Amino acid sequence: MSELHLLDHPLIQHKLSLMRDKNISCKKFRELLEEVAMLMAYEVTRNLPLEETKVQTPIAEARVKVLAARMSIIAILRAGLGMVNGMLRLIPTARVGHIGLYRDPHTLEPVQYYYKLPKDVADGELIVVDPMLATGGSAAGAIQLLKEKGARDITLLSLIAAPEGIQRVRREHPEVDIYTAAVDERLNDHGYIVPGLGDAGDRLFGTE
Ligand SMILES: O=P(O)(O)OC[C@H]1O[C@H](OP(=O)(O)OP(=O)(O)O)[C@H](O)[C@@H]1O
Ligand SMILES: O=c1cc[nH]c(=O)[nH]1
Ligand SMILES: [Mg+2]
C-alpha cells in the first residue's frame, strides 16, 4: 500500500497558511508556491537512491555518492506549472514533462488536452506535481498515462489533499506514495477542497 507523507516542516506550513488567504496577490501566490515547492522538493527526495563514484579532490581521490536515478518532474497543467521552478532549484538536472488536464465542471472527471513527456520516461524516478488533490481524478489520470508509457517509479506531490483524492489515488495506484503538506476536511458540492485555497490555477495565473 502506498504511503502518505505529511510534510509538516514549519516553513512549509507557514507558507501554505499565507497562500490560503484569499486577499494575497497573484504575484505573491506565485512566489509562495515556488518557495513551498522548493522546500517540498527537499522532503520528497529524501529517500532517493544513491550510487558510489569517485572524484579527485585537490588533496586525494574520494569515494562519493551521487544520485543514482534520472529524475523527471511531471507537471499537471496548469497549476502544477507553479511548482516546477521551485523543484528545479533543488534538482536542476531533472527533466520536465507536462500533462494538460482540466476538470469537467459537471462530471468533475479530468479531460486530457495535451501531453509532452521526457524521452525514455520509463527510466528513472518521476515526481508528479499538482498543488491540489481534490477528487483525485486528475492525479490518477496523469499517473495512468505515465504507467501506459512504461513508468514505474512514480511519486505524487501535492500541496493540499482531500481525503477523497487520497483514497482514489491509493485505490487506483496503490504503489504510488503521496506527499502533501495538508489533508483538508472534505470536498464541497463543486468538488473544491474545504477549506483549501480556491482554484489554484486561477490564483496562479490571474484568470479568476
Ligand atoms: O483532484 P481533482 O478533482 O482532479 O482536482 C484537482 C485538479 O483541479 C485543478 O485543475 P483544474 O481542472 O482547475 O485546471 P487548471 O489547473 O488548468 O486550473 C488542480 O490543479 C488539479 O489538477
Ligand atoms: O479546491 C480545488 C479543487 C480542484 N482544483 C483546485 O484548484 N482547487
Ligand atoms: Mg483550475
XYZ file of C-alpha atoms and ligand atoms in Angstrom:
239
model
C 0.000 0.000 0.000
C 1.245 3.490 -0.820
C 2.475 5.687 1.982
C 1.038 9.083 2.803
C 3.708 11.545 3.926
C 2.556 14.705 5.659
C 5.181 17.425 5.195
C 4.942 19.327 8.454
C 8.129 21.381 8.218
C 7.323 24.757 9.824
C 8.374 26.750 6.756
C 6.123 24.687 4.502
C 3.207 25.079 6.906
C 3.791 28.828 7.262
C 3.912 29.441 3.523
C 0.850 27.273 2.903
C -1.076 29.285 5.502
C -0.177 32.514 3.682
C -1.336 31.023 0.398
C -4.770 30.157 1.758
C -5.532 33.850 2.364
C -7.836 34.970 -0.455
C -6.511 38.538 -0.234
C -2.930 37.928 -1.347
C -1.963 38.986 -4.863
C -1.427 36.698 -7.787
C 2.283 37.636 -7.682
C 2.562 36.707 -4.022
C 0.667 33.444 -4.556
C 3.042 32.506 -7.396
C 6.127 33.341 -5.334
C 4.894 31.340 -2.365
C 4.035 28.312 -4.495
C 7.542 28.329 -5.954
C 9.106 28.655 -2.492
C 6.971 25.944 -0.952
C 7.668 23.622 -3.895
C 11.396 24.059 -3.323
C 11.003 23.086 0.328
C 8.803 20.152 -0.602
C 11.407 19.021 -3.149
C 13.872 18.647 -0.292
C 11.465 16.401 1.610
C 10.225 14.324 -1.314
C 13.771 13.462 -2.436
C 14.855 12.262 0.997
C 14.866 8.554 0.052
C 16.237 8.751 -3.471
C 18.745 6.029 -4.256
C 22.444 6.962 -4.345
C 25.346 5.257 -6.070
C 29.049 5.399 -5.370
C 31.551 7.051 -7.624
C 34.995 8.606 -7.299
C 36.117 12.205 -7.539
C 39.551 13.741 -7.393
C 39.638 16.458 -4.739
C 42.622 18.880 -4.621
C 44.064 16.533 -1.980
C 43.169 12.952 -2.873
C 40.719 10.660 -4.561
C 37.434 10.465 -2.660
C 34.708 7.872 -2.816
C 31.475 9.880 -3.019
C 27.772 9.348 -3.553
C 25.647 10.806 -6.305
C 22.016 10.372 -7.297
C 21.582 7.004 -8.973
C 18.397 7.642 -10.893
C 17.371 10.010 -13.635
C 14.790 12.399 -12.279
C 11.761 13.753 -14.063
C 9.250 16.253 -12.799
C 5.830 15.831 -14.386
C 3.622 18.903 -14.047
C -0.141 18.598 -14.348
C -1.232 21.744 -16.206
C -1.950 24.358 -15.384
C -1.459 24.652 -11.649
C 1.385 22.137 -11.473
C 3.466 24.558 -13.543
C 3.700 26.772 -10.482
C 5.728 24.107 -8.694
C 8.252 23.336 -11.436
C 10.767 26.145 -10.926
C 10.915 25.580 -7.192
C 11.588 21.883 -7.750
C 14.239 22.659 -10.367
C 16.059 24.909 -7.903
C 16.921 21.762 -5.927
C 17.015 19.220 -8.771
C 18.407 21.295 -11.642
C 19.188 18.289 -13.835
C 15.645 16.938 -13.713
C 13.771 16.632 -16.960
C 10.302 18.163 -17.090
C 7.186 16.648 -18.609
C 3.752 18.233 -18.974
C 0.299 16.694 -18.889
C -2.588 19.029 -19.695
C -5.777 18.203 -17.837
C -8.810 20.189 -16.821
C -11.727 19.030 -14.741
C -15.082 18.886 -16.433
C -17.160 21.145 -14.140
C -20.169 18.787 -14.280
C -18.663 15.325 -14.031
C -15.506 16.511 -12.193
C -13.615 13.966 -14.305
C -10.356 15.081 -15.950
C -10.217 15.897 -19.659
C -6.799 15.494 -21.251
C -5.795 18.132 -23.821
C -2.016 17.805 -24.038
C 0.993 15.843 -23.039
C 4.692 16.011 -23.730
C 6.923 13.702 -21.743
C 10.693 13.306 -21.491
C 12.214 10.666 -23.777
C 12.579 7.308 -22.055
C 10.139 8.377 -19.350
C 10.090 4.753 -18.202
C 13.679 5.134 -16.930
C 14.226 6.763 -13.593
C 12.166 8.408 -10.903
C 9.120 10.529 -11.641
C 7.601 13.120 -9.360
C 4.123 14.221 -10.440
C 3.357 17.729 -9.178
C -0.014 19.420 -8.780
C -0.883 21.678 -5.839
C -4.428 20.339 -5.482
C -5.540 16.733 -4.976
C -9.342 17.022 -4.802
C -11.374 14.102 -6.201
C -8.066 12.596 -7.292
C -9.261 12.180 -10.885
C -6.550 14.386 -12.400
C -3.677 12.842 -10.462
C -4.942 9.288 -11.026
C -5.388 10.016 -14.747
C -1.904 11.508 -15.081
C -0.350 8.544 -13.280
C -2.290 6.136 -15.521
C -0.889 7.853 -18.622
C 2.642 7.601 -17.234
C 2.169 3.918 -16.466
C 0.927 3.304 -20.005
C 4.229 4.810 -21.183
C 6.081 2.299 -19.024
C 6.889 4.429 -15.970
C 7.168 2.528 -12.700
C 8.755 4.704 -10.032
C 6.157 7.404 -9.549
C 5.612 9.704 -6.574
C 2.806 12.227 -6.238
C 3.475 15.631 -4.678
C 0.521 17.874 -3.847
C 0.268 20.891 -1.604
C -3.236 20.230 -0.265
C -5.086 16.927 -0.433
C -8.692 15.992 0.281
C -9.381 12.596 1.867
C -11.393 11.652 -1.243
C -8.405 12.283 -3.527
C -6.005 10.339 -1.355
C -8.409 7.392 -1.339
C -8.837 7.419 -5.102
C -5.114 7.560 -5.881
C -4.443 4.809 -3.360
C -7.211 2.661 -4.813
C -6.149 3.090 -8.451
C -2.384 3.279 -7.871
C -1.606 1.552 -4.590
C 2.141 1.586 -5.257
C 2.378 5.395 -5.573
C 3.495 7.297 -2.474
C 1.768 10.608 -1.827
C 3.476 13.641 -0.265
C 1.329 16.549 0.848
C 1.509 19.488 3.230
C -2.104 19.247 4.396
C -5.031 16.871 4.426
C -8.064 19.137 4.492
C -11.583 18.301 5.672
C -13.593 17.427 2.570
C -14.829 18.458 -0.858
C -17.755 20.816 -1.382
C -20.585 20.210 -3.874
C -18.449 21.641 -6.701
C -15.506 19.400 -5.928
C -13.442 22.143 -4.289
C -11.333 21.372 -1.272
C -12.674 22.790 2.018
C -11.111 24.973 3.329
C -8.447 24.609 0.599
C -7.225 27.709 -1.173
C -9.684 28.006 -4.056
C -8.779 27.340 -7.671
C -5.008 27.079 -7.712
C -4.693 27.561 -11.486
C -6.812 30.711 -11.453
C -4.965 32.173 -8.480
C -1.602 31.393 -10.063
C -2.382 32.902 -13.455
C -4.916 35.590 -12.504
C -7.724 34.040 -14.536
C -10.478 34.019 -11.925
O -8.373 16.028 -7.957
P -9.242 16.664 -8.989
O -10.689 16.630 -8.621
O -8.987 16.142 -10.370
O -8.910 18.215 -8.975
C -7.616 18.697 -8.951
C -7.298 19.355 -10.265
O -8.071 20.544 -10.398
C -7.202 21.630 -10.691
O -7.006 21.765 -12.042
P -8.122 22.450 -12.970
O -9.021 21.427 -13.558
O -8.775 23.567 -12.234
O -7.253 23.008 -14.153
P -6.243 24.246 -14.112
O -5.031 23.797 -13.336
O -5.966 24.495 -15.541
O -6.945 25.388 -13.445
C -5.936 21.230 -9.964
O -4.821 21.935 -10.427
C -5.855 19.761 -10.256
O -5.241 19.445 -11.476
O -10.056 23.036 -4.391
C -9.696 22.790 -5.560
C -10.117 21.651 -6.246
C -9.678 21.443 -7.501
N -8.864 22.338 -8.076
C -8.447 23.436 -7.432
O -7.687 24.244 -7.990
N -8.879 23.638 -6.185
Mg -8.184 25.344 -12.096
